[in-house]
Coordinates of C-alpha atoms in Angstrom, one line a residue:
M839 CA -31.7 3.6 55.6
N840 CA -29.8 6.8 55.6
R841 CA -27.2 5.2 57.9
W842 CA -26.6 2.4 55.4
W843 CA -26.1 4.8 52.6
T844 CA -23.6 6.7 54.7
I845 CA -21.7 3.5 55.3
I846 CA -21.7 2.6 51.6
I847 CA -20.5 6.1 50.6
L848 CA -17.7 6.1 53.2
F849 CA -16.6 2.6 52.1
E850 CA -16.4 3.7 48.4
L851 CA -14.4 6.8 49.4
F852 CA -12.1 4.6 51.4
V853 CA -11.6 2.2 48.4
S854 CA -11.0 5.1 46.0
S855 CA -8.4 6.5 48.4
V856 CA -6.6 3.2 48.6
Y857 CA -6.7 2.8 44.8
A858 CA -5.3 6.3 44.3
Q859 CA -2.5 5.7 46.7
S860 CA -1.7 2.4 45.0
T861 CA -1.7 4.0 41.6
E862 CA 0.6 6.7 42.8
K863 CA 3.0 4.2 44.2
Q864 CA 3.0 2.2 41.0
E865 CA 3.8 5.3 38.9
L866 CA 6.6 6.3 41.4
A867 CA 8.0 2.7 41.3
F868 CA 8.2 2.8 37.5
E869 CA 9.7 6.2 37.6
Y870 CA 12.5 5.0 39.9
F871 CA 13.0 2.0 37.7
R872 CA 13.3 4.2 34.5
N873 CA 15.7 6.5 36.3
K874 CA 17.8 3.5 37.4
E875 CA 17.1 4.1 41.1
Y876 CA 16.7 0.4 41.6
E877 CA 16.9 0.3 45.4
K878 CA 13.9 2.6 45.7
A879 CA 12.1 0.8 42.9
A880 CA 12.7 -2.6 44.6
D881 CA 11.2 -1.3 47.9
L882 CA 8.1 0.0 46.2
F883 CA 7.6 -3.0 43.9
N884 CA 7.9 -5.4 46.9
E885 CA 5.3 -3.4 48.8
L886 CA 2.9 -3.4 45.8
Y887 CA 3.4 -7.2 45.4
Q888 CA 2.8 -7.9 49.1
N889 CA -0.4 -5.8 49.0
Q890 CA -1.8 -7.0 45.7
G891 CA -0.1 -10.3 44.9
N892 CA 0.3 -9.4 41.2
T893 CA 3.2 -11.3 39.6
Y894 CA 3.7 -8.3 37.4
Y895 CA 5.1 -6.4 40.4
L896 CA 7.1 -9.4 41.5
T897 CA 8.8 -9.5 38.1
Y898 CA 9.9 -5.9 38.4
Y899 CA 10.9 -6.4 42.0
I900 CA 13.2 -9.3 41.1
S901 CA 14.6 -7.3 38.1
S902 CA 15.4 -4.4 40.4
L903 CA 17.2 -6.7 42.8
L904 CA 19.3 -8.2 40.0
Q905 CA 20.3 -4.7 38.9
I906 CA 21.8 -4.0 42.3
K907 CA 23.1 -7.6 42.5
Q908 CA 21.1 -8.7 45.5
F909 CA 21.0 -12.3 44.2
N910 CA 20.4 -13.9 47.5
E911 CA 17.4 -11.8 48.3
A912 CA 16.0 -12.5 44.8
E913 CA 16.6 -16.3 45.3
K914 CA 15.1 -16.3 48.8
M915 CA 11.9 -14.4 47.5
L916 CA 11.4 -16.7 44.6
K917 CA 11.9 -19.9 46.6
K918 CA 9.3 -18.7 49.0
E919 CA 6.8 -18.0 46.2
I920 CA 7.5 -21.3 44.5
K921 CA 6.6 -23.2 47.7
K922 CA 3.2 -21.5 47.5
K923 CA 2.8 -22.1 43.7
P924 CA 5.0 -25.2 42.8
D925 CA 3.3 -25.5 39.3
D926 CA 4.0 -21.9 38.3
Y927 CA 6.6 -22.1 35.5
N928 CA 7.0 -18.4 35.5
L929 CA 8.4 -18.4 39.0
R930 CA 10.7 -21.4 38.4
I931 CA 12.2 -20.0 35.2
M932 CA 12.6 -16.6 36.8
L933 CA 14.6 -18.4 39.6
G934 CA 16.7 -20.0 36.8
H935 CA 17.3 -16.6 35.4
V936 CA 18.5 -15.3 38.8
Y937 CA 21.0 -18.2 39.0
K938 CA 22.2 -17.3 35.5
Q939 CA 22.7 -13.7 36.4
S940 CA 24.6 -14.7 39.6
G941 CA 26.9 -17.0 37.6
N942 CA 25.5 -20.2 39.1
F943 CA 25.0 -22.0 35.8
D944 CA 24.7 -25.5 37.3
A945 CA 21.7 -24.4 39.4
M946 CA 20.3 -22.7 36.3
K947 CA 20.6 -25.8 34.2
K948 CA 19.0 -28.0 36.9
I949 CA 16.0 -25.6 37.1
Y950 CA 15.6 -25.5 33.3
D951 CA 16.0 -29.3 33.0
D952 CA 13.4 -29.8 35.8
V953 CA 11.0 -27.5 34.0
L954 CA 11.3 -29.5 30.8
K955 CA 11.0 -32.9 32.5
S956 CA 7.9 -31.8 34.5
L957 CA 5.9 -30.8 31.4
N958 CA 2.7 -32.7 30.8
T959 CA -0.1 -32.6 28.2
N960 CA -1.5 -29.4 29.8
Q961 CA -1.3 -27.1 26.8
S962 CA -1.6 -23.8 28.8
Q963 CA 1.4 -24.9 30.9
I964 CA 3.4 -25.5 27.8
F965 CA 2.6 -22.0 26.6
Q966 CA 3.5 -20.6 30.0
A967 CA 6.9 -22.3 30.1
A968 CA 7.8 -21.3 26.6
N969 CA 6.7 -17.7 27.0
A970 CA 8.7 -17.4 30.2
F971 CA 11.8 -18.8 28.5
I972 CA 11.3 -16.4 25.6
M973 CA 11.0 -13.4 28.0
Y974 CA 14.5 -14.2 29.3
Q975 CA 15.7 -14.8 25.7
E976 CA 16.3 -18.5 26.4
Y977 CA 15.3 -19.4 22.9
S978 CA 16.8 -22.9 22.7
Q979 CA 14.9 -23.8 25.9
A980 CA 11.6 -22.4 24.5
E981 CA 12.2 -24.5 21.3
A982 CA 12.7 -27.6 23.4
V983 CA 9.4 -26.9 25.2
Y984 CA 7.5 -26.6 22.0
L985 CA 9.1 -29.7 20.5
K986 CA 8.3 -31.7 23.6
G987 CA 4.8 -30.3 23.4
Q988 CA 4.4 -31.6 19.9
K989 CA 5.4 -35.1 20.9
M990 CA 3.2 -35.2 24.0
L991 CA 0.1 -33.8 22.3
K992 CA 0.5 -36.1 19.3
G993 CA -1.1 -33.9 16.6
A994 CA -3.8 -32.4 18.9
Y995 CA -1.8 -29.2 18.6
S996 CA 1.5 -28.9 16.8
F997 CA 2.9 -25.5 17.9
H998 CA 3.9 -24.7 14.3
L999 CA 2.9 -21.0 14.6
E1000 CA 4.7 -20.6 17.9
L1001 CA 7.9 -22.3 16.6
A1002 CA 7.8 -20.1 13.4
S1003 CA 7.6 -17.0 15.6
L1004 CA 10.4 -18.2 17.8
Y1005 CA 12.6 -18.8 14.7
Q1006 CA 11.6 -15.4 13.3
I1007 CA 12.9 -13.7 16.5
Q1008 CA 16.2 -15.4 16.0
K1009 CA 16.2 -14.7 12.2
M1010 CA 16.3 -18.4 11.5
Y1011 CA 14.2 -17.8 8.5
E1012 CA 14.5 -21.2 6.7
K1013 CA 13.3 -23.0 9.8
M1014 CA 10.5 -20.4 10.1
M1015 CA 9.4 -21.0 6.5
D1016 CA 9.4 -24.8 7.2
E1017 CA 7.1 -24.3 10.2
Y1018 CA 4.7 -22.1 8.2
I1019 CA 4.6 -24.6 5.4
A1020 CA 3.9 -27.4 7.9
L1021 CA 1.2 -25.2 9.5
L1022 CA -0.6 -24.7 6.2
L1023 CA -0.4 -28.3 5.2
E1024 CA -2.1 -29.1 8.5
N1025 CA -4.5 -26.1 8.6
P1026 CA -5.0 -24.3 5.3
Q1027 CA -7.4 -21.8 6.9
M1028 CA -4.3 -20.1 8.5
I1029 CA -3.1 -18.7 5.2
Q1030 CA -4.0 -15.1 6.0
T1031 CA -2.1 -15.3 9.2
V1032 CA 0.9 -16.8 7.5
Q1033 CA 0.8 -14.2 4.8
N1034 CA 0.8 -11.4 7.4
R1035 CA 3.7 -13.0 9.3
L1036 CA 5.8 -13.5 6.1
Q1037 CA 5.1 -9.9 5.2
Q1038 CA 6.7 -8.8 8.5
S1039 CA 9.7 -11.1 8.2
V1040 CA 10.8 -12.1 4.7
Y1041 CA 9.9 -8.8 3.1
T1042 CA 11.4 -6.6 5.7
S1043 CA 14.7 -8.6 5.9
E1044 CA 17.8 -7.2 4.2
D1045 CA 18.5 -10.6 2.9
K1046 CA 16.7 -10.5 -0.5
A1047 CA 17.7 -14.2 -1.1
L1048 CA 14.9 -15.1 1.3
T1049 CA 12.1 -14.6 -1.2
T1050 CA 14.0 -16.9 -3.6
K1051 CA 14.4 -19.5 -0.9
L1052 CA 10.7 -19.3 -0.1
Q1053 CA 9.8 -19.7 -3.7
E1054 CA 12.0 -22.8 -4.0
K1055 CA 10.4 -24.4 -0.9
L1056 CA 6.9 -23.7 -2.2
I1057 CA 7.6 -25.0 -5.7
L1058 CA 9.1 -28.1 -4.2
Q1059 CA 6.0 -28.6 -2.1
T1060 CA 3.7 -28.2 -5.1
Q1061 CA 5.6 -31.0 -6.7
K1062 CA 5.7 -33.2 -3.6
N1063 CA 2.1 -32.6 -2.5
P1064 CA 0.1 -31.8 -5.7
D1065 CA -3.1 -32.2 -3.8
A1066 CA -2.1 -29.5 -1.3
T1067 CA -3.4 -26.6 -3.3
I1068 CA -2.7 -24.2 -0.4
M1069 CA 1.0 -24.3 -1.4
S1070 CA 0.1 -23.0 -4.9
E1071 CA -2.1 -20.3 -3.3
L1072 CA 0.7 -19.1 -1.1
L1073 CA 3.1 -19.2 -4.1
I1074 CA 0.6 -17.0 -6.1
W1075 CA 0.5 -14.5 -3.3
L1076 CA 4.3 -14.5 -3.1
Y1077 CA 4.6 -13.8 -6.8
I1078 CA 2.1 -11.0 -6.6
Q1079 CA 4.1 -9.3 -3.7
Q1080 CA 7.1 -9.3 -6.1
M1081 CA 4.9 -8.0 -9.0
Q1082 CA 5.7 -11.1 -11.0
F1083 CA 2.2 -11.4 -12.3
S1084 CA 3.0 -13.7 -15.2
K1085 CA 4.4 -16.4 -12.9
A1086 CA 1.4 -15.9 -10.6
L1087 CA -0.9 -16.4 -13.5
T1088 CA 0.7 -19.8 -14.4
F1089 CA -0.2 -21.2 -11.0
A1090 CA -3.6 -19.4 -10.8
I1091 CA -4.6 -21.1 -14.1
A1092 CA -3.3 -24.4 -12.9
L1093 CA -5.4 -24.1 -9.7
D1094 CA -8.5 -23.0 -11.6
K1095 CA -8.2 -26.1 -13.8
R1096 CA -7.3 -28.5 -11.0
N1097 CA -10.2 -27.4 -8.8
K1098 CA -12.6 -26.9 -11.6
E1099 CA -13.2 -23.3 -10.5
D1100 CA -15.2 -20.6 -12.3
G1101 CA -12.3 -18.3 -13.2
S1102 CA -12.8 -15.9 -10.3
R1103 CA -9.2 -16.4 -9.1
V1104 CA -7.8 -15.7 -12.5
Y1105 CA -10.1 -12.7 -13.0
T1106 CA -9.0 -11.1 -9.7
L1107 CA -5.4 -11.6 -10.7
A1108 CA -6.1 -10.0 -14.1
Q1109 CA -7.4 -6.9 -12.3
T1110 CA -4.3 -6.7 -10.1
A1111 CA -2.0 -7.0 -13.1
F1112 CA -4.0 -4.3 -14.9
D1113 CA -3.8 -2.0 -11.9
N1114 CA -0.1 -2.4 -11.9
K1115 CA 0.1 -1.8 -15.7
D1116 CA 1.1 -5.3 -16.6
Y1117 CA -1.3 -5.3 -19.5
T1118 CA 0.2 -8.4 -21.2
T1119 CA -0.5 -10.6 -18.2
A1120 CA -3.9 -9.1 -17.7
L1121 CA -4.8 -9.8 -21.4
K1122 CA -3.6 -13.5 -21.0
A1123 CA -5.7 -13.9 -17.9
Y1124 CA -8.8 -12.4 -19.5
Q1125 CA -8.3 -14.5 -22.6
Y1126 CA -8.1 -17.7 -20.5
I1127 CA -11.5 -16.9 -19.0
I1128 CA -13.0 -16.0 -22.4
E1129 CA -11.8 -19.4 -23.7
K1130 CA -13.6 -21.2 -20.9
G1131 CA -16.8 -20.4 -22.9
T1132 CA -19.8 -18.1 -23.0
R1133 CA -21.5 -19.9 -20.2
G1134 CA -18.6 -19.2 -17.8
A1135 CA -19.5 -17.1 -14.7
W1136 CA -17.0 -14.4 -15.7
Y1137 CA -17.2 -14.6 -19.5
F1138 CA -18.8 -11.3 -20.1
E1139 CA -16.8 -9.3 -17.6
A1140 CA -13.6 -10.8 -18.9
K1141 CA -14.5 -10.0 -22.5
N1142 CA -15.3 -6.4 -21.6
E1143 CA -12.2 -5.9 -19.5
Y1144 CA -10.0 -7.6 -22.2
L1145 CA -11.0 -4.8 -24.6
V1146 CA -10.4 -2.1 -22.0
T1147 CA -7.0 -3.6 -21.2
L1148 CA -6.2 -3.8 -24.9
Y1149 CA -7.0 -0.1 -25.2
E1150 CA -4.6 0.8 -22.3
Q1151 CA -1.9 -1.4 -23.8
T1152 CA -2.3 0.1 -27.2
I1153 CA -2.2 3.8 -26.2
N1154 CA 0.7 3.2 -23.8
S1155 CA 2.9 1.3 -26.2
E1156 CA 6.3 2.7 -27.4
Y1157 CA 4.7 3.5 -30.8
V1158 CA 0.9 4.0 -31.2
D1159 CA 0.3 2.2 -34.5
K1160 CA -2.5 3.7 -36.5
N1161 CA -3.5 0.3 -37.9
K1162 CA -3.7 -1.1 -34.3
I1163 CA -5.9 1.8 -33.3
I1164 CA -8.3 1.1 -36.2
E1165 CA -8.4 -2.6 -35.3
L1166 CA -9.1 -1.7 -31.7
E1167 CA -11.9 0.6 -32.8
N1168 CA -13.4 -2.2 -34.7
L1169 CA -13.2 -4.7 -31.8
L1170 CA -14.8 -2.2 -29.4
Q1171 CA -17.5 -1.3 -31.9
Q1172 CA -18.4 -5.0 -32.4
H1173 CA -18.5 -5.6 -28.7
I1174 CA -20.9 -2.6 -28.2
E1175 CA -23.1 -3.7 -31.2
Q1176 CA -23.3 -7.2 -29.8
N1177 CA -24.0 -6.3 -26.2
G1178 CA -25.5 -2.8 -26.4
I1179 CA -24.7 0.3 -24.5
N1180 CA -25.4 -0.3 -20.8
K1181 CA -24.0 -0.4 -17.3
N1182 CA -22.0 -3.5 -18.0
T1183 CA -20.4 -2.3 -21.2
F1184 CA -19.8 1.2 -19.9
S1185 CA -16.0 0.9 -19.6
A1186 CA -15.6 -0.5 -23.2
F1187 CA -18.0 2.2 -24.5
M1188 CA -15.9 4.9 -22.9
A1189 CA -12.7 3.4 -24.4
L1190 CA -14.4 3.5 -27.8
I1191 CA -15.2 7.2 -27.4
K1192 CA -11.6 8.0 -26.5
V1193 CA -10.2 6.0 -29.4
K1194 CA -12.4 7.8 -31.9
A1195 CA -11.8 11.3 -30.4
F1196 CA -8.2 11.2 -29.3
Y1197 CA -6.6 8.9 -31.9
L1198 CA -8.8 8.9 -35.0
N1199 CA -9.8 12.5 -35.2
K1200 CA -13.5 11.6 -34.9
T1201 CA -14.3 14.1 -32.1
D1202 CA -17.7 15.2 -33.6
E1203 CA -18.8 11.6 -33.9
S1204 CA -17.7 10.9 -30.3
I1205 CA -19.6 14.0 -29.1
D1206 CA -22.8 12.8 -30.9
M1207 CA -22.5 9.3 -29.4
L1208 CA -22.1 10.7 -25.9
R1209 CA -25.0 13.2 -26.2
K1210 CA -27.4 10.4 -27.3
V1211 CA -26.6 8.1 -24.4
I1212 CA -26.5 10.8 -21.8
T1213 CA -30.1 11.7 -22.6
G1214 CA -31.1 8.1 -22.0
T1215 CA -30.1 8.2 -18.3
S1216 CA -31.4 4.7 -17.6
L1217 CA -28.6 3.2 -19.6
F1218 CA -26.0 4.0 -17.0
S1219 CA -25.7 4.2 -13.2
L1220 CA -25.5 7.7 -11.8
P1221 CA -21.7 7.6 -11.3
Q1222 CA -21.3 6.3 -14.9
L1223 CA -23.5 9.1 -16.1
N1224 CA -21.4 11.7 -14.3
E1225 CA -18.2 10.2 -15.8
A1226 CA -19.7 10.4 -19.3
K1227 CA -20.7 14.0 -18.8
L1228 CA -17.1 14.9 -17.7
L1229 CA -15.8 13.2 -20.8
L1230 CA -18.4 15.1 -23.0
G1231 CA -17.2 18.3 -21.3
D1232 CA -13.6 17.5 -22.3
L1233 CA -14.6 16.8 -25.9
T1234 CA -16.6 20.0 -26.3
L1235 CA -13.7 21.9 -24.8
M1236 CA -11.5 20.3 -27.4
K1237 CA -13.8 21.8 -30.0
N1238 CA -13.4 25.2 -28.2
D1239 CA -17.0 25.1 -27.0
I1240 CA -16.2 26.7 -23.6
W1241 CA -19.8 27.4 -22.8
E1242 CA -21.1 23.8 -23.1
A1243 CA -18.0 22.5 -21.3
T1244 CA -18.7 24.8 -18.4
I1245 CA -22.3 23.8 -18.2
L1246 CA -21.4 20.1 -18.1
Y1247 CA -18.7 20.5 -15.5
T1248 CA -21.1 22.6 -13.4
Q1249 CA -23.8 20.0 -13.6
V1250 CA -21.5 17.3 -12.3
E1251 CA -20.1 19.6 -9.6
K1252 CA -23.6 20.7 -8.3
N1253 CA -25.2 17.2 -8.4
N1254 CA -22.6 15.4 -6.4
G1255 CA -22.0 17.3 -3.2
N1256 CA -18.7 16.4 -1.6
E1257 CA -18.1 13.3 -3.8
P1258 CA -14.7 13.0 -5.4
I1259 CA -16.2 13.4 -8.9
A1260 CA -17.6 16.8 -7.8
A1261 CA -14.0 17.9 -6.9
E1262 CA -12.8 16.6 -10.3
A1263 CA -15.5 18.6 -12.1
K1264 CA -14.5 21.8 -10.1
F1265 CA -10.9 21.1 -11.0
K1266 CA -11.7 20.9 -14.7
K1267 CA -13.6 24.2 -14.5
A1268 CA -10.6 25.8 -12.9
L1269 CA -8.4 24.4 -15.6
L1270 CA -10.7 25.9 -18.2
A1271 CA -10.2 29.3 -16.6
Y1272 CA -6.4 28.7 -16.6
Y1273 CA -6.5 27.8 -20.3
S1274 CA -8.5 31.0 -21.0
G1275 CA -5.9 33.1 -19.2
D1276 CA -8.1 33.9 -16.1
F1277 CA -5.2 33.0 -13.8
L1278 CA -6.3 34.7 -10.6
W1279 CA -9.8 33.0 -10.7
A1280 CA -8.2 29.7 -11.5
Q1281 CA -5.7 30.1 -8.7
A1282 CA -8.6 30.9 -6.2
Q1283 CA -10.4 27.7 -7.2
M1284 CA -7.2 25.7 -6.9
D1285 CA -6.7 27.0 -3.4
V1286 CA -10.1 25.7 -2.5
L1287 CA -9.4 22.3 -4.1
K1288 CA -6.2 21.9 -2.1
A1289 CA -8.4 20.7 0.8
S1290 CA -10.1 18.1 -1.5
T1291 CA -10.5 14.6 -0.1
S1292 CA -9.2 13.3 -3.3
K1293 CA -5.4 13.2 -2.9
L1294 CA -4.7 13.4 -6.6
I1295 CA -7.0 16.4 -7.1
A1296 CA -5.5 18.1 -4.0
N1297 CA -2.0 17.6 -5.2
D1298 CA -2.7 18.7 -8.7
A1299 CA -4.5 21.8 -7.4
L1300 CA -1.6 22.7 -5.1
A1301 CA 0.9 22.2 -8.0
L1302 CA -1.1 24.5 -10.4
S1303 CA -1.8 27.1 -7.7
Q1304 CA 1.9 27.2 -6.7
F1305 CA 2.9 27.4 -10.4
I1306 CA 0.6 30.4 -11.0
S1307 CA 1.6 32.2 -7.8
D1308 CA 5.4 31.7 -8.5
N1309 CA 5.2 33.1 -12.0
I1310 CA 2.4 35.7 -12.2
E1311 CA 4.4 38.2 -10.1
N1312 CA 7.4 37.9 -12.5
D1313 CA 5.3 38.4 -15.6
S1314 CA 3.4 41.7 -15.3
T1315 CA 1.9 41.3 -18.8
Q1316 CA 1.2 37.6 -18.2
R1317 CA 2.4 37.0 -21.8
T1318 CA 4.7 34.2 -21.0
L1319 CA 2.3 32.6 -18.6
K1320 CA -0.4 32.8 -21.3
T1321 CA 2.0 31.1 -23.7
F1322 CA 2.5 28.4 -21.1
S1323 CA -1.3 27.9 -20.6
N1324 CA -1.7 27.8 -24.4
S1325 CA 0.8 25.0 -24.5
D1326 CA -1.2 23.1 -21.9
F1327 CA -4.4 23.7 -23.8
Y1328 CA -2.9 22.5 -27.1
S1329 CA -1.8 19.4 -25.2
F1330 CA -5.2 18.9 -23.8
K1331 CA -6.6 19.1 -27.3
H1332 CA -4.0 16.5 -28.5
Q1333 CA -2.4 19.2 -30.7
D1334 CA 1.0 18.2 -29.4
S1335 CA 3.2 19.8 -32.1
L1336 CA 1.6 23.2 -31.3
A1337 CA 2.2 22.6 -27.6
L1338 CA 5.8 21.9 -28.2
L1339 CA 6.2 25.0 -30.2
C1340 CA 4.9 27.1 -27.3
L1341 CA 7.3 25.5 -24.9
D1342 CA 10.2 25.9 -27.2
S1343 CA 9.4 29.6 -27.6
I1344 CA 9.5 30.0 -23.8
M1345 CA 12.8 28.2 -23.5
E1346 CA 14.3 30.4 -26.2
N1347 CA 13.1 33.6 -24.4
K1348 CA 15.8 34.8 -22.0
D1349 CA 13.3 37.0 -20.2
A1350 CA 11.3 33.8 -19.4
Y1351 CA 14.1 32.0 -17.7
S1352 CA 12.1 31.6 -14.5
L1353 CA 9.8 29.3 -16.4
Y1354 CA 12.6 27.3 -18.0
D1355 CA 12.5 24.3 -15.6
D1356 CA 8.7 24.3 -15.8
A1357 CA 8.9 24.2 -19.6
L1358 CA 11.4 21.4 -19.4
L1359 CA 9.0 19.4 -17.2
R1360 CA 6.0 20.0 -19.4
K1361 CA 8.0 19.1 -22.5
G1362 CA 9.0 15.9 -20.9
D1363 CA 5.3 15.2 -20.2
L1364 CA 4.5 15.8 -23.9
L1365 CA 7.3 13.5 -25.0
I1366 CA 5.9 10.8 -22.7
K1367 CA 2.5 11.3 -24.5
L1368 CA 4.3 10.8 -27.8
N1369 CA 6.1 7.7 -26.4
K1370 CA 9.5 9.3 -26.8
I1371 CA 10.6 7.9 -23.5
E1372 CA 14.4 8.3 -23.7
Q1373 CA 14.1 12.0 -24.7
A1374 CA 11.8 12.6 -21.8
I1375 CA 14.2 10.9 -19.4
V1376 CA 17.0 13.3 -20.6
L1377 CA 14.8 16.3 -19.8
Y1378 CA 13.7 15.1 -16.4
D1379 CA 17.3 14.3 -15.5
S1380 CA 18.3 17.8 -16.7
I1381 CA 15.9 19.3 -14.2
L1382 CA 17.4 17.2 -11.3
N1383 CA 20.9 18.3 -12.3
R1384 CA 20.4 22.0 -13.2
F1385 CA 17.4 23.0 -11.1
N1386 CA 17.6 20.7 -8.0
T1387 CA 16.5 23.5 -5.7
E1388 CA 13.3 24.2 -7.6
V1389 CA 9.8 22.7 -6.9
T1390 CA 10.0 20.9 -10.3
A1391 CA 12.9 18.7 -9.1
P1392 CA 10.8 16.3 -6.9
Q1393 CA 8.2 16.3 -9.7
A1394 CA 10.8 15.2 -12.2
A1395 CA 12.1 12.5 -9.9
Y1396 CA 8.6 11.2 -9.4
K1397 CA 8.0 11.1 -13.2
L1398 CA 11.2 9.3 -13.6
S1399 CA 10.2 6.7 -11.0
N1400 CA 7.0 6.1 -13.0
I1401 CA 8.8 5.7 -16.2
Y1402 CA 11.2 3.1 -14.8
Q1403 CA 8.6 1.2 -12.9
Y1404 CA 5.7 1.2 -15.4
R1405 CA 7.3 1.7 -18.8
L1406 CA 10.8 0.1 -18.5
Q1407 CA 10.1 -2.3 -15.6
D1408 CA 13.4 -1.3 -14.0
I1409 CA 12.4 -1.6 -10.3
E1410 CA 15.9 -0.6 -9.0
K1411 CA 15.9 2.6 -11.0
A1412 CA 12.4 3.4 -9.9
K1413 CA 13.4 2.9 -6.2
Y1414 CA 16.5 5.1 -6.8
Y1415 CA 14.3 8.1 -7.9
L1416 CA 11.7 7.5 -5.2
E1417 CA 14.5 7.6 -2.6
I1418 CA 15.7 10.9 -4.0
I1419 CA 12.3 12.4 -3.3
F1420 CA 11.9 11.4 0.4
T1421 CA 15.6 12.0 1.3
K1422 CA 16.4 15.2 -0.6
Y1423 CA 12.9 16.7 -0.7
P1424 CA 11.2 15.4 2.5
G1425 CA 9.0 18.5 2.6
S1426 CA 7.5 18.1 -0.9
F1427 CA 4.0 16.7 -1.3
F1428 CA 5.5 13.8 -3.2
A1429 CA 7.5 12.6 -0.2
D1430 CA 4.9 10.5 1.6
E1431 CA 3.7 8.8 -1.6
A1432 CA 7.3 8.2 -2.7
R1433 CA 8.1 6.6 0.6
K1434 CA 5.1 4.4 0.4
R1435 CA 5.8 3.3 -3.1
Y1436 CA 9.4 2.7 -2.3
R1437 CA 8.4 0.4 0.5
I1438 CA 5.9 -1.4 -1.8
L1439 CA 8.7 -2.0 -4.4
R1440 CA 11.0 -3.2 -1.6
G1441 CA 8.3 -5.6 -0.5
D1442 CA 7.5 -4.0 2.9
L1443 CA 3.8 -3.3 2.1
N1444 CA 1.0 -5.3 0.6
E1445 CA -0.7 -2.3 -1.1
K1446 CA -0.2 -1.5 -4.7
N1447 CA 0.3 1.9 -6.3
N1448 CA -2.2 2.5 -9.1
Q1449 CA -1.4 6.1 -10.2
D1450 CA -1.1 7.2 -13.7
I1451 CA 2.3 7.9 -15.3
N1452 CA 1.4 11.5 -15.7
D1453 CA -0.5 11.9 -12.4
W1454 CA 1.3 15.1 -11.4
V1455 CA 0.7 17.0 -14.6
P1456 CA -1.6 19.9 -13.8
T1457 CA -3.1 19.6 -17.3
V1458 CA -5.7 16.9 -17.1
T1459 CA -5.7 15.1 -20.4
P1460 CA -8.9 13.1 -21.0

């Protein structure tokens, strides 16, 4: 027994030794090839192939021979191997490639023609031949293989996906589009694959006319093949990529009606439009679902979200009309009275609280309403309850009740561990200290929050920590810094005229010049709140022109990109300012997000950016 164990162990050691030697030779062969020492590489690859018979090594052996122009040796080797494997298209096409490299084009043509003639209904052989041609960039030959395969297989397999990929390699985009369309008409389940492929081709191409061409082709298909709803689905997806939500909605509604759907497609589109601040389209989408009737599957959700969207549209309009605010309050109030305060109406209820507190000077009423529902914890889910507590904390702070605000923030922080809302509560506590003039404690808390898993909180914390650090040393009395924090506190309490007075006093104080660019930035933020967009643009541009080496410069550029994208719908201008950030300020903490958003706007990515217009203002306004 022991003797057999000894034999087995010795055999394993022998195999391991041989494998190690083979691995070393392989690594050395590739090193020679990379270093263009092709003669040495050829010898080793030949040895590896003879020992293991792996075609992978043969390919590199032939490639090495071609590099040193040993065409006869390459031809001799391949003919020998083809005799052993006459049905191996890789070997035959490799030989054709050798003839091409040696200038023997007649022999090459004969080989390629023979390959095409010898094809049969064996699908794997068709793939093998096409892939071999593609490897040697013989694209027209690969196309001929696929087209012959289509004829021979007679619909059993159409090679649309492979042809589309082949055309994509050659940047023959219109042919590529036609193949994808043909694929979907034949197999609608492939839509996700087609979308991914189009994302990699049409949206990364420098030719921006391609999207228009694809739209035209799809619209034509919806007219020619009205029953092929997959064309409308792809067209909806295409419009969403271009953020043309209104056009997407037209086709989504048409599909919903044609297929007698429950509105889910339209509801999803409404949410996407809302996330991208296209409130008009979102409202139209929700209205369509509401008009389907109270028995509709999405009726209640649509009605609730319609009011939340109307709130966002109203407060983000160029001019916040008091009459519209009152009308909005009435609509929200009616909705809550009809459906009660519960988990499902939570977002509408919170919108009602904000309307009353922030726009109708009914802060006390809002506080009372929140206190009542918070005591009845069963009304809301735990995350909703925490969100309500944070809002109550904000409202009590607006009334200068620092003690209750601190208690509420602390409760949310302590009860939620490492959840993002705990970091938000901690951030609000630190802001409270900043408003109160306790700058060092606020900075210490912000330094902790810089490691937050919430990117928005982390960036805001970093911004405020850096702001305090940069200015506290230059202000021994902290008087100017206190004026600045007062301005932020007034803004938080929606006392914007007082906030502007504080900022103007800083800008007029020659001793406070180090804070001038910060004051410009914050004044721009206030003007955005007041919907004085053009004035805000002037201030942000002033920072870029006069203070382009300061940390406020990339912040100003980021805010300008938000204005042009979300307020003015000028995508090109938005891209311009985003590009400034990641080219001129690559080290700023805005750079990665700016690059990502730039790629989204250019159409390279499928994600959408959902950040607020004022997302980099250290002052968190409820």
